[in-house]
PDB file of C-alpha atoms in Angstrom:
ATOM      1  CA  UNK Y   1      21.223  -5.455   5.747  1.00  0.00           C
ATOM      2  CA  UNK Y   2      23.037  -4.254   9.009  1.00  0.00           C
ATOM      3  CA  UNK Y   3      21.391  -1.851  11.758  1.00  0.00           C
ATOM      4  CA  UNK Y   4      21.968   1.129  10.893  1.00  0.00           C
ATOM      5  CA  UNK Y   5      19.894   0.304   7.167  1.00  0.00           C
ATOM      6  CA  UNK Y   6      17.487  -0.664   9.427  1.00  0.00           C
ATOM      7  CA  UNK Y   7      16.795   2.301  11.199  1.00  0.00           C
ATOM      8  CA  UNK Y   8      17.232   4.212   8.433  1.00  0.00           C
ATOM      9  CA  UNK Y   9      14.828   2.467   6.634  1.00  0.00           C
ATOM     10  CA  UNK Y  10      12.129   2.427   9.577  1.00  0.00           C
ATOM     11  CA  UNK Y  11      13.327   6.074   9.309  1.00  0.00           C
ATOM     12  CA  UNK Y  12      12.661   6.396   5.785  1.00  0.00           C
ATOM     13  CA  UNK Y  13       9.787   4.669   5.245  1.00  0.00           C
ATOM     14  CA  UNK Y  14       6.963   6.839   6.680  1.00  0.00           C
ATOM     15  CA  UNK Y  15       8.901  10.395   7.124  1.00  0.00           C
ATOM     16  CA  UNK Y  16      11.071  11.288   4.235  1.00  0.00           C
ATOM     17  CA  UNK Y  17      11.559  15.194   4.370  1.00  0.00           C
ATOM     18  CA  UNK Y  18       9.789  17.698   2.216  1.00  0.00           C
ATOM     19  CA  UNK Y  19      12.736  19.589   2.919  1.00  0.00           C
ATOM     20  CA  UNK Y  20      15.630  21.238   0.878  1.00  0.00           C
ATOM     21  CA  UNK Y  21      18.250  18.692   2.186  1.00  0.00           C
ATOM     22  CA  UNK Y  22      16.219  16.010   2.265  1.00  0.00           C
ATOM     23  CA  UNK Y  23      19.072  13.514   2.604  1.00  0.00           C
ATOM     24  CA  UNK Y  24      20.930  16.210   5.098  1.00  0.00           C
ATOM     25  CA  UNK Y  25      17.843  15.962   7.550  1.00  0.00           C
ATOM     26  CA  UNK Y  26      18.166  12.186   7.716  1.00  0.00           C
ATOM     27  CA  UNK Y  27      21.209  12.207   8.430  1.00  0.00           C
ATOM     28  CA  UNK Y  28      20.885  14.261  11.518  1.00  0.00           C
ATOM     29  CA  UNK Y  29      17.828  12.498  12.887  1.00  0.00           C
ATOM     30  CA  UNK Y  30      19.899   9.106  12.525  1.00  0.00           C
ATOM     31  CA  UNK Y  31      23.297  10.671  13.130  1.00  0.00           C
ATOM     32  CA  UNK Y  32      24.455  10.340  10.073  1.00  0.00           C
ATOM     33  CA  UNK Y  33      26.070  12.647   7.308  1.00  0.00           C
ATOM     34  CA  UNK Y  34      24.384  13.520   4.073  1.00  0.00           C
ATOM     35  CA  UNK Y  35      27.170  10.947   2.420  1.00  0.00           C
ATOM     36  CA  UNK Y  36      26.319   8.549   4.274  1.00  0.00           C
ATOM     37  CA  UNK Y  37      22.039   8.511   4.041  1.00  0.00           C
ATOM     38  CA  UNK Y  38      22.449   8.826   0.355  1.00  0.00           C
ATOM     39  CA  UNK Y  39      24.979   6.024  -0.278  1.00  0.00           C
ATOM     40  CA  UNK Y  40      23.126   3.580   2.322  1.00  0.00           C
ATOM     41  CA  UNK Y  41      19.436   5.148  -0.061  1.00  0.00           C
ATOM     42  CA  UNK Y  42      20.964   3.504  -2.812  1.00  0.00           C
ATOM     43  CA  UNK Y  43      22.693   0.806  -1.525  1.00  0.00           C
ATOM     44  CA  UNK Y  44      19.142  -0.665   0.034  1.00  0.00           C
ATOM     45  CA  UNK Y  45      17.454  -0.049  -3.859  1.00  0.00           C
ATOM     46  CA  UNK Y  46      20.098  -1.464  -5.501  1.00  0.00           C
ATOM     47  CA  UNK Y  47      19.247  -4.580  -3.085  1.00  0.00           C
ATOM     48  CA  UNK Y  48      15.600  -4.324  -4.366  1.00  0.00           C
ATOM     49  CA  UNK Y  49      14.693  -4.147  -0.796  1.00  0.00           C
ATOM     50  CA  UNK Y  50      13.517  -0.013  -1.253  1.00  0.00           C
ATOM     51  CA  UNK Y  51      11.245  -0.041  -4.979  1.00  0.00           C
ATOM     52  CA  UNK Y  52      10.856   4.317  -5.299  1.00  0.00           C
ATOM     53  CA  UNK Y  53      10.864   6.547  -2.972  1.00  0.00           C
ATOM     54  CA  UNK Y  54       7.461   9.214  -3.735  1.00  0.00           C
ATOM     55  CA  UNK Y  55       4.254   9.417  -2.393  1.00  0.00           C
ATOM     56  CA  UNK Y  56       1.187   7.102  -1.431  1.00  0.00           C
ATOM     57  CA  UNK Y  57      -1.615   9.133  -2.966  1.00  0.00           C
ATOM     58  CA  UNK Y  58      -5.697   8.539  -1.484  1.00  0.00           C
ATOM     59  CA  UNK Y  59      -6.617   7.029  -4.653  1.00  0.00           C
ATOM     60  CA  UNK Y  60     -10.523   8.293  -3.935  1.00  0.00           C
ATOM     61  CA  UNK Y  61      -8.489  12.108  -3.433  1.00  0.00           C
ATOM     62  CA  UNK Y  62      -8.204  12.047  -7.274  1.00  0.00           C
ATOM     63  CA  UNK Y  63     -11.022  10.771  -8.552  1.00  0.00           C
ATOM     64  CA  UNK Y  64     -10.605   7.054  -8.690  1.00  0.00           C
ATOM     65  CA  UNK Y  65     -12.310   4.431  -7.344  1.00  0.00           C
ATOM     66  CA  UNK Y  66      -9.825   0.875  -5.990  1.00  0.00           C
ATOM     67  CA  UNK Y  67     -11.796  -1.899  -4.648  1.00  0.00           C
ATOM     68  CA  UNK Y  68     -10.404  -6.079  -3.514  1.00  0.00           C
ATOM     69  CA  UNK Y  69     -11.178  -9.227  -5.830  1.00  0.00           C
ATOM     70  CA  UNK Y  70     -10.799 -12.492  -5.080  1.00  0.00           C
ATOM     71  CA  UNK Y  71     -11.429 -15.226  -7.424  1.00  0.00           C
ATOM     72  CA  UNK Y  72     -11.025 -19.247  -6.573  1.00  0.00           C
ATOM     73  CA  UNK Y  73      -9.291 -20.519  -9.919  1.00  0.00           C
ATOM     74  CA  UNK Y  74      -8.591 -24.141 -10.650  1.00  0.00           C
ATOM     75  CA  UNK Y  75      -4.679 -25.440 -11.037  1.00  0.00           C
ATOM     76  CA  UNK Y  76      -5.296 -25.424 -15.275  1.00  0.00           C
ATOM     77  CA  UNK Y  77      -6.206 -22.340 -14.798  1.00  0.00           C
ATOM     78  CA  UNK Y  78      -4.150 -20.662 -13.121  1.00  0.00           C
ATOM     79  CA  UNK Y  79      -1.536 -19.082 -14.618  1.00  0.00           C
ATOM     80  CA  UNK Y  80      -3.407 -17.805 -17.773  1.00  0.00           C
ATOM     81  CA  UNK Y  81      -5.671 -16.183 -15.291  1.00  0.00           C
ATOM     82  CA  UNK Y  82      -2.634 -14.676 -13.031  1.00  0.00           C
ATOM     83  CA  UNK Y  83      -2.199 -13.193 -16.729  1.00  0.00           C
ATOM     84  CA  UNK Y  84      -4.202 -11.529 -18.007  1.00  0.00           C
ATOM     85  CA  UNK Y  85      -5.354  -9.949 -14.148  1.00  0.00           C
ATOM     86  CA  UNK Y  86      -1.171  -9.134 -14.022  1.00  0.00           C
ATOM     87  CA  UNK Y  87      -1.202  -7.444 -16.961  1.00  0.00           C
ATOM     88  CA  UNK Y  88      -4.270  -5.079 -16.574  1.00  0.00           C
ATOM     89  CA  UNK Y  89      -2.418  -1.494 -15.337  1.00  0.00           C
ATOM     90  CA  UNK Y  90      -5.146  -1.014 -12.545  1.00  0.00           C
ATOM     91  CA  UNK Y  91      -4.416  -3.989 -10.696  1.00  0.00           C
ATOM     92  CA  UNK Y  92      -1.585  -3.449  -8.434  1.00  0.00           C
ATOM     93  CA  UNK Y  93      -1.808  -6.316  -5.720  1.00  0.00           C
ATOM     94  CA  UNK Y  94      -1.796  -9.461  -6.155  1.00  0.00           C
ATOM     95  CA  UNK Y  95      -0.968 -12.406  -3.854  1.00  0.00           C
ATOM     96  CA  UNK Y  96      -2.322 -16.082  -4.274  1.00  0.00           C
ATOM     97  CA  UNK Y  97      -3.893 -17.063  -0.946  1.00  0.00           C
ATOM     98  CA  UNK Y  98      -4.124 -20.724   0.664  1.00  0.00           C
ATOM     99  CA  UNK Y  99      -7.875 -20.665   0.336  1.00  0.00           C
ATOM    100  CA  UNK Y 100     -10.556 -22.153  -1.823  1.00  0.00           C
ATOM    101  CA  UNK Y 101     -10.545 -18.544  -2.508  1.00  0.00           C
ATOM    102  CA  UNK Y 102      -7.407 -18.878  -3.878  1.00  0.00           C
ATOM    103  CA  UNK Y 103      -6.120 -14.975  -5.910  1.00  0.00           C
ATOM    104  CA  UNK Y 104      -6.606 -11.356  -4.282  1.00  0.00           C
ATOM    105  CA  UNK Y 105      -5.769  -8.816  -6.495  1.00  0.00           C
ATOM    106  CA  UNK Y 106      -6.718  -4.831  -5.440  1.00  0.00           C
ATOM    107  CA  UNK Y 107      -7.592  -2.812  -8.841  1.00  0.00           C
ATOM    108  CA  UNK Y 108      -7.450   1.078  -8.720  1.00  0.00           C
ATOM    109  CA  UNK Y 109     -10.291   2.217 -11.458  1.00  0.00           C
ATOM    110  CA  UNK Y 110     -10.534   5.922 -13.020  1.00  0.00           C
ATOM    111  CA  UNK Y 111     -13.920   5.836 -12.497  1.00  0.00           C
ATOM    112  CA  UNK Y 112     -16.842   3.211 -10.975  1.00  0.00           C
ATOM    113  CA  UNK Y 113     -17.938   2.826 -15.100  1.00  0.00           C
ATOM    114  CA  UNK Y 114     -14.444   1.899 -15.162  1.00  0.00           C
ATOM    115  CA  UNK Y 115     -14.063  -0.618 -12.637  1.00  0.00           C
ATOM    116  CA  UNK Y 116     -17.481  -2.464 -13.693  1.00  0.00           C
ATOM    117  CA  UNK Y 117     -15.954  -2.546 -17.437  1.00  0.00           C
ATOM    118  CA  UNK Y 118     -12.183  -3.851 -16.408  1.00  0.00           C
ATOM    119  CA  UNK Y 119     -13.956  -6.228 -14.041  1.00  0.00           C
ATOM    120  CA  UNK Y 120     -16.357  -7.878 -16.436  1.00  0.00           C
ATOM    121  CA  UNK Y 121     -13.684  -8.336 -18.802  1.00  0.00           C
ATOM    122  CA  UNK Y 122     -10.930 -10.083 -16.747  1.00  0.00           C
ATOM    123  CA  UNK Y 123     -14.316 -12.230 -15.748  1.00  0.00           C
ATOM    124  CA  UNK Y 124     -15.581 -13.064 -18.584  1.00  0.00           C
ATOM    125  CA  UNK Y 125     -11.993 -13.544 -20.984  1.00  0.00           C
ATOM    126  CA  UNK Y 126     -11.061 -16.062 -17.859  1.00  0.00           C
ATOM    127  CA  UNK Y 127     -13.896 -17.353 -17.439  1.00  0.00           C
ATOM    128  CA  UNK Y 128     -13.273 -16.904 -13.505  1.00  0.00           C
ATOM    129  CA  UNK Y 129     -16.054 -15.575 -11.877  1.00  0.00           C
ATOM    130  CA  UNK Y 130     -14.514 -12.657  -9.630  1.00  0.00           C
ATOM    131  CA  UNK Y 131     -16.005 -12.095  -6.519  1.00  0.00           C
ATOM    132  CA  UNK Y 132     -15.907  -8.598  -5.752  1.00  0.00           C
ATOM    133  CA  UNK Y 133     -15.194  -6.599  -1.864  1.00  0.00           C
ATOM    134  CA  UNK Y 134     -15.412  -3.444  -1.902  1.00  0.00           C
ATOM    135  CA  UNK Y 135     -14.679  -1.089   1.119  1.00  0.00           C
ATOM    136  CA  UNK Y 136     -17.359   0.447   3.090  1.00  0.00           C
ATOM    137  CA  UNK Y 137     -15.677   1.932   6.052  1.00  0.00           C
ATOM    138  CA  UNK Y 138     -12.127   1.808   6.201  1.00  0.00           C
ATOM    139  CA  UNK Y 139     -10.093   1.849  10.011  1.00  0.00           C
ATOM    140  CA  UNK Y 140      -6.601   2.267   9.298  1.00  0.00           C
ATOM    141  CA  UNK Y 141      -4.276   2.111   6.129  1.00  0.00           C
ATOM    142  CA  UNK Y 142      -0.739   2.543   7.584  1.00  0.00           C
ATOM    143  CA  UNK Y 143       2.409   0.576   6.041  1.00  0.00           C
ATOM    144  CA  UNK Y 144       4.973   1.042   9.235  1.00  0.00           C
ATOM    145  CA  UNK Y 145       7.423  -1.605   9.921  1.00  0.00           C
ATOM    146  CA  UNK Y 146       9.241  -2.113  12.547  1.00  0.00           C
ATOM    147  CA  UNK Y 147      12.518  -3.603  10.853  1.00  0.00           C
TER     148      UNK Y 147
ATOM    149  CA  UNK R   1     -14.264  11.500   0.863  1.00  0.00           C
ATOM    150  CA  UNK R   2     -15.151  14.491  -1.787  1.00  0.00           C
ATOM    151  CA  UNK R   3     -12.532  15.014  -4.301  1.00  0.00           C
ATOM    152  CA  UNK R   4     -10.011  17.024  -3.825  1.00  0.00           C
ATOM    153  CA  UNK R   5      -9.368  20.632  -6.120  1.00  0.00           C
ATOM    154  CA  UNK R   6      -6.310  19.934  -7.865  1.00  0.00           C
ATOM    155  CA  UNK R   7      -4.880  22.135 -10.464  1.00  0.00           C
ATOM    156  CA  UNK R   8      -2.426  21.138 -13.145  1.00  0.00           C
ATOM    157  CA  UNK R   9       0.467  22.196 -11.295  1.00  0.00           C
ATOM    158  CA  UNK R  10      -0.353  19.808  -8.643  1.00  0.00           C
ATOM    159  CA  UNK R  11      -1.396  16.973 -10.872  1.00  0.00           C
ATOM    160  CA  UNK R  12       2.105  17.196 -12.252  1.00  0.00           C
ATOM    161  CA  UNK R  13       3.150  17.028  -8.959  1.00  0.00           C
ATOM    162  CA  UNK R  14       0.962  14.184  -7.652  1.00  0.00           C
ATOM    163  CA  UNK R  15       2.823  12.869 -11.238  1.00  0.00           C
ATOM    164  CA  UNK R  16       6.527  13.284  -9.901  1.00  0.00           C
ATOM    165  CA  UNK R  17       5.836  11.796  -6.908  1.00  0.00           C
ATOM    166  CA  UNK R  18       4.120   8.715  -8.160  1.00  0.00           C
ATOM    167  CA  UNK R  19       7.819   7.926  -9.393  1.00  0.00           C
ATOM    168  CA  UNK R  20      10.917   7.535  -7.344  1.00  0.00           C
ATOM    169  CA  UNK R  21      12.547  10.936  -6.325  1.00  0.00           C
ATOM    170  CA  UNK R  22      15.463  11.529  -8.626  1.00  0.00           C
ATOM    171  CA  UNK R  23      19.122  10.263  -6.529  1.00  0.00           C
ATOM    172  CA  UNK R  24      20.944  13.398  -6.659  1.00  0.00           C
ATOM    173  CA  UNK R  25      20.825  15.506  -2.332  1.00  0.00           C
ATOM    174  CA  UNK R  26      18.023  18.311  -3.574  1.00  0.00           C
ATOM    175  CA  UNK R  27      14.941  15.930  -5.456  1.00  0.00           C
ATOM    176  CA  UNK R  28      12.769  18.402  -4.778  1.00  0.00           C
ATOM    177  CA  UNK R  29      14.944  21.405  -6.746  1.00  0.00           C
ATOM    178  CA  UNK R  30      15.229  18.758  -9.336  1.00  0.00           C
ATOM    179  CA  UNK R  31      11.125  18.008  -9.461  1.00  0.00           C
ATOM    180  CA  UNK R  32      11.279  22.743  -9.507  1.00  0.00           C
ATOM    181  CA  UNK R  33      13.552  22.651 -12.229  1.00  0.00           C
ATOM    182  CA  UNK R  34      11.907  20.375 -14.785  1.00  0.00           C
ATOM    183  CA  UNK R  35       8.014  21.832 -13.371  1.00  0.00           C
ATOM    184  CA  UNK R  36       9.145  25.241 -13.911  1.00  0.00           C
ATOM    185  CA  UNK R  37       8.688  26.654 -10.824  1.00  0.00           C
ATOM    186  CA  UNK R  38      10.968  27.124  -7.770  1.00  0.00           C
ATOM    187  CA  UNK R  39      12.103  25.082  -5.350  1.00  0.00           C
ATOM    188  CA  UNK R  40       9.389  27.272  -2.170  1.00  0.00           C
ATOM    189  CA  UNK R  41       6.417  26.667  -4.498  1.00  0.00           C
ATOM    190  CA  UNK R  42       7.072  22.946  -5.174  1.00  0.00           C
ATOM    191  CA  UNK R  43       7.526  21.642  -1.175  1.00  0.00           C
ATOM    192  CA  UNK R  44       4.627  24.209  -0.412  1.00  0.00           C
ATOM    193  CA  UNK R  45       2.270  22.127  -1.827  1.00  0.00           C
ATOM    194  CA  UNK R  46       3.939  19.026  -1.538  1.00  0.00           C
ATOM    195  CA  UNK R  47       2.639  19.758   1.877  1.00  0.00           C
ATOM    196  CA  UNK R  48      -0.664  21.194   1.408  1.00  0.00           C
ATOM    197  CA  UNK R  49      -1.137  17.993  -0.273  1.00  0.00           C
ATOM    198  CA  UNK R  50       0.212  16.353   2.604  1.00  0.00           C
ATOM    199  CA  UNK R  51      -1.954  17.905   4.649  1.00  0.00           C
ATOM    200  CA  UNK R  52      -5.242  17.438   3.105  1.00  0.00           C
ATOM    201  CA  UNK R  53      -4.920  13.253   2.563  1.00  0.00           C
ATOM    202  CA  UNK R  54      -4.102  14.191  -0.634  1.00  0.00           C
ATOM    203  CA  UNK R  55      -1.291  12.424  -0.645  1.00  0.00           C
ATOM    204  CA  UNK R  56      -1.171   9.096   2.392  1.00  0.00           C
ATOM    205  CA  UNK R  57       2.520   8.826   3.493  1.00  0.00           C
ATOM    206  CA  UNK R  58       6.172  10.119   1.508  1.00  0.00           C
ATOM    207  CA  UNK R  59       8.696   8.079   1.834  1.00  0.00           C
ATOM    208  CA  UNK R  60      10.104   4.807   0.872  1.00  0.00           C
ATOM    209  CA  UNK R  61       8.267   1.825  -1.056  1.00  0.00           C
ATOM    210  CA  UNK R  62       9.900  -1.396   0.548  1.00  0.00           C
ATOM    211  CA  UNK R  63       9.939  -5.026  -0.930  1.00  0.00           C
ATOM    212  CA  UNK R  64       8.692  -6.724   2.542  1.00  0.00           C
ATOM    213  CA  UNK R  65       9.574  -9.853   1.108  1.00  0.00           C
ATOM    214  CA  UNK R  66      12.979  -8.414   0.932  1.00  0.00           C
ATOM    215  CA  UNK R  67      13.337  -7.171   3.609  1.00  0.00           C
ATOM    216  CA  UNK R  68      12.821 -10.410   5.529  1.00  0.00           C
ATOM    217  CA  UNK R  69       9.043  -9.563   6.275  1.00  0.00           C
ATOM    218  CA  UNK R  70       8.196 -12.331   3.958  1.00  0.00           C
ATOM    219  CA  UNK R  71       4.248 -13.462   5.223  1.00  0.00           C
ATOM    220  CA  UNK R  72       1.633 -12.188   5.410  1.00  0.00           C
ATOM    221  CA  UNK R  73      -1.870 -13.114   6.806  1.00  0.00           C
ATOM    222  CA  UNK R  74      -5.321 -11.717   5.642  1.00  0.00           C
ATOM    223  CA  UNK R  75      -7.759 -12.533   8.520  1.00  0.00           C
ATOM    224  CA  UNK R  76     -11.556 -11.953   7.928  1.00  0.00           C
ATOM    225  CA  UNK R  77     -12.880 -11.441  11.517  1.00  0.00           C
ATOM    226  CA  UNK R  78     -16.296 -12.301  12.800  1.00  0.00           C
ATOM    227  CA  UNK R  79     -17.984  -9.359  14.341  1.00  0.00           C
ATOM    228  CA  UNK R  80     -21.690  -8.863  15.300  1.00  0.00           C
ATOM    229  CA  UNK R  81     -22.466  -5.350  13.847  1.00  0.00           C
ATOM    230  CA  UNK R  82     -22.858  -3.405  16.631  1.00  0.00           C
ATOM    231  CA  UNK R  83     -19.604  -3.775  17.508  1.00  0.00           C
ATOM    232  CA  UNK R  84     -18.197  -3.707  14.553  1.00  0.00           C
ATOM    233  CA  UNK R  85     -16.528   0.044  15.136  1.00  0.00           C
ATOM    234  CA  UNK R  86     -15.428  -0.993  18.264  1.00  0.00           C
ATOM    235  CA  UNK R  87     -13.314  -3.877  16.935  1.00  0.00           C
ATOM    236  CA  UNK R  88     -12.608  -2.155  13.990  1.00  0.00           C
ATOM    237  CA  UNK R  89      -9.890   0.392  16.012  1.00  0.00           C
ATOM    238  CA  UNK R  90      -8.748  -2.302  18.752  1.00  0.00           C
ATOM    239  CA  UNK R  91      -7.602  -4.480  15.681  1.00  0.00           C
ATOM    240  CA  UNK R  92      -6.571  -1.474  13.759  1.00  0.00           C
ATOM    241  CA  UNK R  93      -3.885  -0.529  16.440  1.00  0.00           C
ATOM    242  CA  UNK R  94      -1.918  -3.199  16.255  1.00  0.00           C
ATOM    243  CA  UNK R  95       0.941  -1.669  14.941  1.00  0.00           C
ATOM    244  CA  UNK R  96       1.940  -5.136  12.845  1.00  0.00           C
ATOM    245  CA  UNK R  97      -2.253  -4.455  11.293  1.00  0.00           C
ATOM    246  CA  UNK R  98      -1.401  -2.292   7.838  1.00  0.00           C
ATOM    247  CA  UNK R  99      -4.953  -2.574   7.321  1.00  0.00           C
ATOM    248  CA  UNK R 100      -8.456  -2.335   8.456  1.00  0.00           C
ATOM    249  CA  UNK R 101     -11.381  -2.465   6.910  1.00  0.00           C
ATOM    250  CA  UNK R 102     -15.630  -3.818   6.628  1.00  0.00           C
ATOM    251  CA  UNK R 103     -15.772  -4.576   3.551  1.00  0.00           C
ATOM    252  CA  UNK R 104     -19.261  -6.714   2.248  1.00  0.00           C
ATOM    253  CA  UNK R 105     -19.633 -10.322   4.445  1.00  0.00           C
ATOM    254  CA  UNK R 106     -17.452 -12.726   3.333  1.00  0.00           C
ATOM    255  CA  UNK R 107     -16.559 -17.160   4.213  1.00  0.00           C
ATOM    256  CA  UNK R 108     -18.234 -19.672   5.549  1.00  0.00           C
ATOM    257  CA  UNK R 109     -19.009 -17.090   8.954  1.00  0.00           C
ATOM    258  CA  UNK R 110     -19.486 -13.925   7.169  1.00  0.00           C
ATOM    259  CA  UNK R 111     -16.790 -12.439   8.386  1.00  0.00           C
ATOM    260  CA  UNK R 112     -16.751  -7.927   7.699  1.00  0.00           C
ATOM    261  CA  UNK R 113     -13.293  -6.435  10.010  1.00  0.00           C
ATOM    262  CA  UNK R 114     -10.280  -7.245   7.041  1.00  0.00           C
ATOM    263  CA  UNK R 115      -6.920  -7.324   8.331  1.00  0.00           C
ATOM    264  CA  UNK R 116      -3.471  -7.241   6.887  1.00  0.00           C
ATOM    265  CA  UNK R 117      -0.947  -8.659   9.480  1.00  0.00           C
ATOM    266  CA  UNK R 118       2.862  -9.085   8.307  1.00  0.00           C
ATOM    267  CA  UNK R 119       5.998 -10.489   9.623  1.00  0.00           C
ATOM    268  CA  UNK R 120       8.938 -13.021   8.922  1.00  0.00           C
ATOM    269  CA  UNK R 121       6.991 -16.052   9.582  1.00  0.00           C
ATOM    270  CA  UNK R 122       3.554 -17.849   9.477  1.00  0.00           C
ATOM    271  CA  UNK R 123       4.010 -18.513  13.455  1.00  0.00           C
ATOM    272  CA  UNK R 124       4.906 -14.806  14.014  1.00  0.00           C
ATOM    273  CA  UNK R 125       1.564 -13.892  12.561  1.00  0.00           C
ATOM    274  CA  UNK R 126      -0.312 -16.173  14.454  1.00  0.00           C
ATOM    275  CA  UNK R 127       1.376 -15.065  17.203  1.00  0.00           C
ATOM    276  CA  UNK R 128      -0.249 -11.595  15.637  1.00  0.00           C
ATOM    277  CA  UNK R 129      -2.923 -12.605  15.517  1.00  0.00           C
ATOM    278  CA  UNK R 130      -4.054 -14.483  18.276  1.00  0.00           C
ATOM    279  CA  UNK R 131      -3.026 -11.308  20.263  1.00  0.00           C
ATOM    280  CA  UNK R 132      -5.974  -9.427  18.444  1.00  0.00           C
ATOM    281  CA  UNK R 133      -8.257 -12.742  19.164  1.00  0.00           C
ATOM    282  CA  UNK R 134      -7.648 -11.885  22.170  1.00  0.00           C
ATOM    283  CA  UNK R 135      -7.511  -7.595  23.439  1.00  0.00           C
ATOM    284  CA  UNK R 136     -10.763  -7.451  21.100  1.00  0.00           C
ATOM    285  CA  UNK R 137     -12.430 -10.824  22.786  1.00  0.00           C
ATOM    286  CA  UNK R 138     -13.099 -12.005  18.730  1.00  0.00           C
ATOM    287  CA  UNK R 139     -13.469 -16.084  18.811  1.00  0.00           C
ATOM    288  CA  UNK R 140     -14.192 -15.948  15.063  1.00  0.00           C
ATOM    289  CA  UNK R 141     -12.221 -15.063  12.514  1.00  0.00           C
ATOM    290  CA  UNK R 142     -10.478 -16.941   9.560  1.00  0.00           C
ATOM    291  CA  UNK R 143      -6.803 -17.005   7.998  1.00  0.00           C
ATOM    292  CA  UNK R 144      -5.726 -16.753   3.984  1.00  0.00           C
ATOM    293  CA  UNK R 145      -2.123 -16.721   4.451  1.00  0.00           C
ATOM    294  CA  UNK R 146       0.102 -14.845   1.403  1.00  0.00           C
ATOM    295  CA  UNK R 147       1.191 -18.415  -0.704  1.00  0.00           C
ATOM    296  CA  UNK R 148       3.149 -15.652  -3.575  1.00  0.00           C
ATOM    297  CA  UNK R 149       3.533 -12.579  -3.918  1.00  0.00           C
ATOM    298  CA  UNK R 150       1.601 -12.588  -8.286  1.00  0.00           C
ATOM    299  CA  UNK R 151       2.494  -8.508  -8.627  1.00  0.00           C
ATOM    300  CA  UNK R 152       3.009  -5.557  -6.612  1.00  0.00           C
ATOM    301  CA  UNK R 153       3.523  -1.743  -8.065  1.00  0.00           C
ATOM    302  CA  UNK R 154       2.322   1.413  -7.555  1.00  0.00           C
ATOM    303  CA  UNK R 155      -0.296   3.498  -9.363  1.00  0.00           C
ATOM    304  CA  UNK R 156       0.192   4.830 -12.166  1.00  0.00           C
ATOM    305  CA  UNK R 157      -2.527   7.977 -11.900  1.00  0.00           C
ATOM    306  CA  UNK R 158      -3.581  11.223 -14.217  1.00  0.00           C
ATOM    307  CA  UNK R 159      -2.494   8.843 -17.213  1.00  0.00           C
ATOM    308  CA  UNK R 160      -4.501   9.688 -20.390  1.00  0.00           C
ATOM    309  CA  UNK R 161      -3.666  13.384 -19.554  1.00  0.00           C
ATOM    310  CA  UNK R 162       0.255  13.262 -19.614  1.00  0.00           C
ATOM    311  CA  UNK R 163       0.564  11.411 -22.056  1.00  0.00           C
TER     312      UNK R 163
END
């Protein structure tokens, strides 16, 4: 990844143009040709740095509910717990963390009822207590890294 | 936040945008062709969905570990109830903070403000967290560093309707 890739990443994270020729517009902003932008994006995708180009959707606006869950998982149960949790399609992020509560994951579900059902089911299947910490107020959600 | 009025075409556009846009120079034209509408309509609707906040952003979703930003710290701040709004806004103003929420009390300190901080190293995260503490004057906080990313995917909405 060279400095031109970094400039492109800074620009393309949140500012992908909604216009007929988005790569040409990006090129104009970055002083690159449309072809160079397309080639660099393809390269960054090949390297696994860009996962996809698309929309980040506000789950609440489309009628879904999201929450944060934490669990204190003993080492002997760790692998099976992670496997079962990750198999759940509404689980979008899952991290092992250096804390007594060592597994933290997010869950998005189509309704409050569905969310409760999934949490109860995960807890019963794994035999691990799951703590829910739903957002009461959102101050910021903006993934905008400086590369 | 109220649920927006979305018609079938809006939903089809959202379904297309939750995946990866076509690699061609004119991805919205491709989408329009597949949806059987004009490119102008696709663009007009996407802009409306952005304005209404249904779409937060259109852009590249980046695997930050692969891109060199390999560490994240979840920091839980213990804040006086009267200061939550003020401190929350100050913490959210840091560029390195991607998420800032008020949640139910957690941990030994019972902190309620949760922030996600990203950096290339744990030390880098620590530097930012120290600045956040100085800026807000909040001294009681707990850091939960990431040990390993176990899963990271984008949500698939409207799954039942589409399948």
